[in-house]
mmCIF file of C-alpha atoms and ligand atoms in Angstrom:
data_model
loop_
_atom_site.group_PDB
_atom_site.id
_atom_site.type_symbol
_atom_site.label_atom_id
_atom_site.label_comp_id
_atom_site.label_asym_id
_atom_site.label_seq_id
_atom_site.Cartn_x
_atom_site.Cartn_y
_atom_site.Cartn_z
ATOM 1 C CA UNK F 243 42.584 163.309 170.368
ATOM 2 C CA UNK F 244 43.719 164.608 167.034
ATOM 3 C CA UNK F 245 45.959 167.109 166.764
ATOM 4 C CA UNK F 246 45.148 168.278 162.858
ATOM 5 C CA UNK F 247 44.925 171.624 162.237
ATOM 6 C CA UNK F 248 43.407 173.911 158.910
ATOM 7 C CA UNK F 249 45.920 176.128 157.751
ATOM 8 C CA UNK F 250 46.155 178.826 157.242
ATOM 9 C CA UNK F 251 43.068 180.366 159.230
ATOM 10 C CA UNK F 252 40.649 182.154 157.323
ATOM 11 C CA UNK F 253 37.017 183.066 157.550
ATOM 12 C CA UNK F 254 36.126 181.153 154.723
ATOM 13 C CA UNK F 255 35.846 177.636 156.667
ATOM 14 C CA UNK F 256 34.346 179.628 160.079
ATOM 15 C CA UNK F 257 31.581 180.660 157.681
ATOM 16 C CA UNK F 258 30.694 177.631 155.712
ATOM 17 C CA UNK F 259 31.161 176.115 159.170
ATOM 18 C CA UNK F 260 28.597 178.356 160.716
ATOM 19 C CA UNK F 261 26.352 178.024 157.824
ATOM 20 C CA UNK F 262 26.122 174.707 158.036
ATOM 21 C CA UNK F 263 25.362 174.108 161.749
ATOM 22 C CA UNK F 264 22.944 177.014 160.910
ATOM 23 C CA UNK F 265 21.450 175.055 158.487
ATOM 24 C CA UNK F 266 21.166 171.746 160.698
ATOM 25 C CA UNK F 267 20.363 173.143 164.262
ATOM 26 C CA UNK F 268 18.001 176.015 165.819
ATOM 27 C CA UNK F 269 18.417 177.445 169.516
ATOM 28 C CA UNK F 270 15.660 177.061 171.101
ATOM 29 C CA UNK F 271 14.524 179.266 174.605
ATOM 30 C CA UNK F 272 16.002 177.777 177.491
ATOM 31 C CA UNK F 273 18.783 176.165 175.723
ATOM 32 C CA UNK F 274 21.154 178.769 177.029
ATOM 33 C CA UNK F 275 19.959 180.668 180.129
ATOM 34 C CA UNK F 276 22.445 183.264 179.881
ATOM 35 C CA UNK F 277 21.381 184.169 175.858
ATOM 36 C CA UNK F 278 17.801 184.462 177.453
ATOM 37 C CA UNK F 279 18.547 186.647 180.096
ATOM 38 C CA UNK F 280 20.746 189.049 177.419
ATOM 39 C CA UNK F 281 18.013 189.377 175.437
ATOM 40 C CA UNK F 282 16.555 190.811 178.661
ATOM 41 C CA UNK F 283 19.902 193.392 178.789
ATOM 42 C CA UNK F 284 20.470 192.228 181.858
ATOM 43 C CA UNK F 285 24.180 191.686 181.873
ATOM 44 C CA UNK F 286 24.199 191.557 185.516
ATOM 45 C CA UNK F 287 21.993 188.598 185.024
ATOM 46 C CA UNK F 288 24.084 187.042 181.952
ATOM 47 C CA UNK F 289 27.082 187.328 184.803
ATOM 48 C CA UNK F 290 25.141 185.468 187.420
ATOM 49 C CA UNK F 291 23.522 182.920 185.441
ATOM 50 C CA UNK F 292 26.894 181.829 184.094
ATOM 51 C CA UNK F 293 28.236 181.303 187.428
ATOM 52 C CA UNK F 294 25.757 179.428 188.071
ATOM 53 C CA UNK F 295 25.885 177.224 185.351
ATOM 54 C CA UNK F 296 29.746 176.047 185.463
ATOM 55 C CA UNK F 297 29.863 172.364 185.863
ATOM 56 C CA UNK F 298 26.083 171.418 185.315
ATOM 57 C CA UNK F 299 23.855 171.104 182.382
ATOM 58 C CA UNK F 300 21.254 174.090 181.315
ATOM 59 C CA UNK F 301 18.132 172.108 183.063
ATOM 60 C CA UNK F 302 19.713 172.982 186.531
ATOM 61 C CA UNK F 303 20.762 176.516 185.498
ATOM 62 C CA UNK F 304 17.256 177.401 184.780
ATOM 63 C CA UNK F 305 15.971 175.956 187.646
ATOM 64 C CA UNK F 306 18.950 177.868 190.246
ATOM 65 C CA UNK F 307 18.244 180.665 188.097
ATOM 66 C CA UNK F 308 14.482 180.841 188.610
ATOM 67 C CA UNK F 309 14.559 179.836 192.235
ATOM 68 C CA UNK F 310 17.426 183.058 192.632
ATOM 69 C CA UNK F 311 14.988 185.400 191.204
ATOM 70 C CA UNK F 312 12.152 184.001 192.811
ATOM 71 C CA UNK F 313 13.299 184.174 196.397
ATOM 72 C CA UNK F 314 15.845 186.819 196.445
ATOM 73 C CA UNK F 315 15.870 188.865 193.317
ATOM 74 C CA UNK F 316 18.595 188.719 190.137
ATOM 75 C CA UNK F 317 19.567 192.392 190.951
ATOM 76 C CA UNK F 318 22.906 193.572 192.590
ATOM 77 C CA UNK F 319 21.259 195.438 195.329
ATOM 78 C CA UNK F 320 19.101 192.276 196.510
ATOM 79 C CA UNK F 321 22.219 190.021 196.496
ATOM 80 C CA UNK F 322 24.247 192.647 198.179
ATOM 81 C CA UNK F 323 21.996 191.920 201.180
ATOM 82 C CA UNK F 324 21.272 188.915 201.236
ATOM 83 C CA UNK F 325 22.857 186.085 203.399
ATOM 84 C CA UNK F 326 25.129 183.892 201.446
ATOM 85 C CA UNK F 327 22.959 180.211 202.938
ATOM 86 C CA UNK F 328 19.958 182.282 201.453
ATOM 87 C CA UNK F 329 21.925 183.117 198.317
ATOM 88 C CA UNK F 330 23.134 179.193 198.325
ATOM 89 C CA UNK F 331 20.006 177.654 199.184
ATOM 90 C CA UNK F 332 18.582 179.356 196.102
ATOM 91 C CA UNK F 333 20.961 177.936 193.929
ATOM 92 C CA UNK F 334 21.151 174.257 195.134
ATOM 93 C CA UNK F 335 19.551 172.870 192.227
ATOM 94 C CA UNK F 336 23.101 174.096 189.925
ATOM 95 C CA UNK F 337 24.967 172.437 192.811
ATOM 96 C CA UNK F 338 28.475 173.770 194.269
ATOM 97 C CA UNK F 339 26.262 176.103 196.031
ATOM 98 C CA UNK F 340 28.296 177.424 198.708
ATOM 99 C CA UNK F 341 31.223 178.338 196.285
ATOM 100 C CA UNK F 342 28.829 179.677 193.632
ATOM 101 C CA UNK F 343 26.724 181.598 195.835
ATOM 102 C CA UNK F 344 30.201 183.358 197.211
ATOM 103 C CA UNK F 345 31.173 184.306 193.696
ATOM 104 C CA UNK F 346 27.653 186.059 192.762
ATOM 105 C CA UNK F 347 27.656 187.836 196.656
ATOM 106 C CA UNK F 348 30.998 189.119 195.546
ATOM 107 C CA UNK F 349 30.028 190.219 192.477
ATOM 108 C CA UNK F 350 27.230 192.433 193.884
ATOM 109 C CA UNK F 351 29.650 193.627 196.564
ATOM 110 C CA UNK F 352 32.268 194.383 193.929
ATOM 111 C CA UNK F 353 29.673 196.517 191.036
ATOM 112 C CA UNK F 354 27.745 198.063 194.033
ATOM 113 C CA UNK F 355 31.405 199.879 195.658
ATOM 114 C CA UNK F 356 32.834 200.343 192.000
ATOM 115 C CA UNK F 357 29.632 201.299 189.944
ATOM 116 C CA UNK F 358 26.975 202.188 192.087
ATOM 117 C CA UNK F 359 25.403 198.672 191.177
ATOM 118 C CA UNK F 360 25.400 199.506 187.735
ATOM 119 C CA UNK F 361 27.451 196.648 185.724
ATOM 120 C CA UNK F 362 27.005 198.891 182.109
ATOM 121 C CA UNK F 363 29.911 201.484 183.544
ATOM 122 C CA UNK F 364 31.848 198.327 184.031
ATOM 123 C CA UNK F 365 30.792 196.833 180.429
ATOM 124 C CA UNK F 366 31.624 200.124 178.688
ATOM 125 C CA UNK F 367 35.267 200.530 180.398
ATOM 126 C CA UNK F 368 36.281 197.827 177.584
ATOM 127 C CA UNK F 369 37.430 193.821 177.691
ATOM 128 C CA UNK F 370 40.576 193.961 179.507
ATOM 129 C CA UNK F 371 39.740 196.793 182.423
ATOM 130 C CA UNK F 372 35.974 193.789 182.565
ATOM 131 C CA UNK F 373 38.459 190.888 182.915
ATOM 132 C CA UNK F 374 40.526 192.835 184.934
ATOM 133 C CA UNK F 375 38.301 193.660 187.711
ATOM 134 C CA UNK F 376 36.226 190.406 187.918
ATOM 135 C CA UNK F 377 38.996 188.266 187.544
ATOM 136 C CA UNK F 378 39.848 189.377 191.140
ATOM 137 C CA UNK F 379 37.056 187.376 191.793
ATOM 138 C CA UNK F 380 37.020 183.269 193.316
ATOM 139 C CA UNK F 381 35.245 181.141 191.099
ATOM 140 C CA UNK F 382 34.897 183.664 188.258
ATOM 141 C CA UNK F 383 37.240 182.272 185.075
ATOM 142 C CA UNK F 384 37.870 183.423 181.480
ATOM 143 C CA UNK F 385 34.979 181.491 180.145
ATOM 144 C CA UNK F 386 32.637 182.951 182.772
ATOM 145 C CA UNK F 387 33.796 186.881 181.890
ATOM 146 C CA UNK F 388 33.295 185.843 178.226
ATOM 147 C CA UNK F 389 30.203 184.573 178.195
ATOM 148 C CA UNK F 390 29.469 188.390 179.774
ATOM 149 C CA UNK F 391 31.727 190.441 177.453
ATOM 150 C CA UNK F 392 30.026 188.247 174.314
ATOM 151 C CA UNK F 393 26.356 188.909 175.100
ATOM 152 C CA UNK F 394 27.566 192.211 175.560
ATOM 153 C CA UNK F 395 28.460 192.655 172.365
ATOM 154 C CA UNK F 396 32.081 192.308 172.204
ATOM 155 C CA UNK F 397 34.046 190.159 169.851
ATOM 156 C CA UNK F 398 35.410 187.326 172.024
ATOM 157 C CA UNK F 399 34.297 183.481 171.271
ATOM 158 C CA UNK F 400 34.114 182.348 175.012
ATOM 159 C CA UNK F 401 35.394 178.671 175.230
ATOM 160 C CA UNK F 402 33.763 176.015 177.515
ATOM 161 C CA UNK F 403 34.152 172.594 177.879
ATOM 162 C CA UNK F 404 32.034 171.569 174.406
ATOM 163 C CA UNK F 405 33.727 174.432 172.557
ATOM 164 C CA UNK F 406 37.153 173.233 173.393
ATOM 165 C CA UNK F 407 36.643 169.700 172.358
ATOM 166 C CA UNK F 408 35.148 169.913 168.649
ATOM 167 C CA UNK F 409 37.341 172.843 167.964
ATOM 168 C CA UNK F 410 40.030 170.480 168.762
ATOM 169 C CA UNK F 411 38.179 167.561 167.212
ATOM 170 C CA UNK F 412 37.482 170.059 163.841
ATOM 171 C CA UNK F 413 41.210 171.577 163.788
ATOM 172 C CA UNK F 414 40.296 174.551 164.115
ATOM 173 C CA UNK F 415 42.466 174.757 167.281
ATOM 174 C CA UNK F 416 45.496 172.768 169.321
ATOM 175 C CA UNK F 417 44.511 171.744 172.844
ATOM 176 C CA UNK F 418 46.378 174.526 174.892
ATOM 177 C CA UNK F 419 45.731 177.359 176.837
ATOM 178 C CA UNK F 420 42.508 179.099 176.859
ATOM 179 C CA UNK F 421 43.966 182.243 175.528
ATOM 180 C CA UNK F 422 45.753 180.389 172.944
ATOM 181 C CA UNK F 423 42.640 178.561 171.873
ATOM 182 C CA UNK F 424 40.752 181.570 171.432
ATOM 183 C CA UNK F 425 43.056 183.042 169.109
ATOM 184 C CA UNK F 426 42.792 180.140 167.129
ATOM 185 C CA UNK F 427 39.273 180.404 166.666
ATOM 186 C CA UNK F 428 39.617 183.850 166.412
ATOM 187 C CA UNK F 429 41.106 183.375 163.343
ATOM 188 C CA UNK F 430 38.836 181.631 161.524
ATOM 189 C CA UNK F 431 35.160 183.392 162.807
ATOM 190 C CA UNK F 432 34.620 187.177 162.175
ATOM 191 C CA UNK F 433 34.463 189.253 165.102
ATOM 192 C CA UNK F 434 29.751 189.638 163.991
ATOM 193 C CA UNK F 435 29.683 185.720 164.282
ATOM 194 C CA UNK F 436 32.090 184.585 167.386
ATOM 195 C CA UNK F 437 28.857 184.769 169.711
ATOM 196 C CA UNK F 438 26.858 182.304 167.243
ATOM 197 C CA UNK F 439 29.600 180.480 166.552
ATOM 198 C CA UNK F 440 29.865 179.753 170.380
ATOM 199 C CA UNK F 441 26.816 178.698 170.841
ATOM 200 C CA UNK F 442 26.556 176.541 167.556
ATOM 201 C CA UNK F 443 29.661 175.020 168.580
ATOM 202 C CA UNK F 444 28.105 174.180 171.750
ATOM 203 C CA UNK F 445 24.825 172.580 169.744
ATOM 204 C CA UNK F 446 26.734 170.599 167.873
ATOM 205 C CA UNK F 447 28.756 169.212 171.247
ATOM 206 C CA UNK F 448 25.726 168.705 172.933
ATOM 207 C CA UNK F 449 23.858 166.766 170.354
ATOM 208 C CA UNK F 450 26.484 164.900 167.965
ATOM 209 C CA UNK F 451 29.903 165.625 168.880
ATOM 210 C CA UNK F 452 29.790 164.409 172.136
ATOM 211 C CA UNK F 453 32.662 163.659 174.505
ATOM 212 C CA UNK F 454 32.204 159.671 174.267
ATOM 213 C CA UNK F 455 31.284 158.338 170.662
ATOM 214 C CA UNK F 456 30.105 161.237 168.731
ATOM 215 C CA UNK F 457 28.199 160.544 166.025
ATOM 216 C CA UNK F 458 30.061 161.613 162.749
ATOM 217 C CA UNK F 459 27.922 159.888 160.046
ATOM 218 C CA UNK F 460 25.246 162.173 161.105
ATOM 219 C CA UNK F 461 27.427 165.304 161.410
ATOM 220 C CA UNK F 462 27.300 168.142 158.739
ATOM 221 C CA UNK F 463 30.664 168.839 159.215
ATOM 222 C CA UNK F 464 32.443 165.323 159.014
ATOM 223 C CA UNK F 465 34.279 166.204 154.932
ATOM 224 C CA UNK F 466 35.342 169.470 156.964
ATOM 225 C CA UNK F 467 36.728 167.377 160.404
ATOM 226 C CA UNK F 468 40.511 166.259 161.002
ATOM 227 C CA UNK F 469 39.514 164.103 163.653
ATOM 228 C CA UNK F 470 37.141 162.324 160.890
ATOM 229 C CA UNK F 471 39.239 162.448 158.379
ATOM 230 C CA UNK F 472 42.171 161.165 160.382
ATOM 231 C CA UNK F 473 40.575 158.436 162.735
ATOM 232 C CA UNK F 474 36.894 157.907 161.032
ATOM 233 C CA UNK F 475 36.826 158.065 157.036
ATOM 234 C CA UNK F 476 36.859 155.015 155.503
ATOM 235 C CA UNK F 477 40.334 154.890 153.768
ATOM 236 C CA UNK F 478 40.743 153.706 150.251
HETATM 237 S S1 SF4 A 723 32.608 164.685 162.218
HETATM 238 FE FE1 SF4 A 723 32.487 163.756 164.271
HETATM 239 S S2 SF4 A 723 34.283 164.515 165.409
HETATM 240 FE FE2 SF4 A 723 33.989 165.847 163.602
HETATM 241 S S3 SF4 A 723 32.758 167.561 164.361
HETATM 242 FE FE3 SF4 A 723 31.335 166.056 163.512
HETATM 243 S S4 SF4 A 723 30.726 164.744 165.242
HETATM 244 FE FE4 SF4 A 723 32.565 165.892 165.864
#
């Protein structure tokens, strides 16, 4: 891994950045469950789906998600009461059921003796009283709260596994902590464009900057990348 990095930070590259994946990609529905369920509002869906998508691939989310709302409900009171082998049996297709299916049950538990079931006086009580209280929470992680605070509406660019690696791979970050990461990026995306440039980020991870071989002669960003400039460009 490289460990480049564009200095100074400055929203000048995070917006010819996001212009360009802009430019090359579209999001299309189903792509990311939990932007589909925002669109919704329904936060308290946004929270679930994203537990149930941490380590598996958007196909299986969907399907966990759909099977959730299709046998118990995606609403706080419904998962309140149901059983947690109900709650995991719904799920199965994400996998990690059991553990997953604990993490949403407490969830419910949690917003229904805090805020009456209603995860909007949670939302409104600001980012760090939201990653306060669900951090409390087994199985619930920065990146999950993130997701929810960013389809929210707040300025954070939540990091998962795709983020981390092209930001690395791009310089726009050091491999480090997830806090420390996100101030990187911070730095170079305005506070209106950290939600797209999460999930643009994750595009381009997906499709061409992938873990093993990514594909940088097809990349619109390779005369912007350290780790193509460093390890790829043909040197004269
Ligand atoms: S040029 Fe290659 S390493 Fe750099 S962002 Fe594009 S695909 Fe990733």
């Amino acid at each position: 891994m490289n460990s480049c990095l564009h200095e100074p930070r400055g929203y000048e590259l995070g917006d010819e950045i996001l212009a360009r994946l802009k430019g090359a990609f579209s999001l299309g529905r189903g792509e990311f469950v939990a932007l589909d369920v925002a669109r919704r509002g329904d936060f308290f869906g946004v929270l679930v789906a994203t537990i149930i998508s941490q380590n598996t691939n958007e196909n299986n989310t969907l399907k966990a998600f759909a099977s959730l709302e299709e046998r118990v409900g995606v609403e706080c009171e419904k998962i309140r009461k149901a059983g947690l082998s109900e709650l995991a049996e719904a799920i199965r297709p994400a996998g990690l059921q059991e553990q997953k299916a604990k993490a949403i049950k407490q969830v419910a538990s949690l917003l229904y003796e805090k805020y009456g079931c209603d995860i909007g006086k949670l939302l409104s009580r600001g980012v760090e009283e939201v990653i306060r209280e669900l951090k409390q929470i087994e199985g619930i992680g920065d990146k999950t709260i993130d997701v929810l605070l960013a389809n929210y509406g707040y300025p954070v660019l939540p990091i998962d596994t795709h983020v981390r690696r092209v930001s690395v791979r791009l310089g726009l970050a050091r491999p480090g902590s997830y806090r420390a990461m996100q101030k990187s990026l911070h730095g170079f995306f305005r506070e209106e464009a950290r939600l797209d440039a999460h999930l643009y980020l994750i595009k381009l991870g997906r499709t061409l900057c992938r873990a093993k071989n990514p594909l940088c002669d097809e990349c619109p960003l390779s005369d912007l990348c350290c780790y193509y400039r460093t390890s790829r460009a043909p040197h004269s």
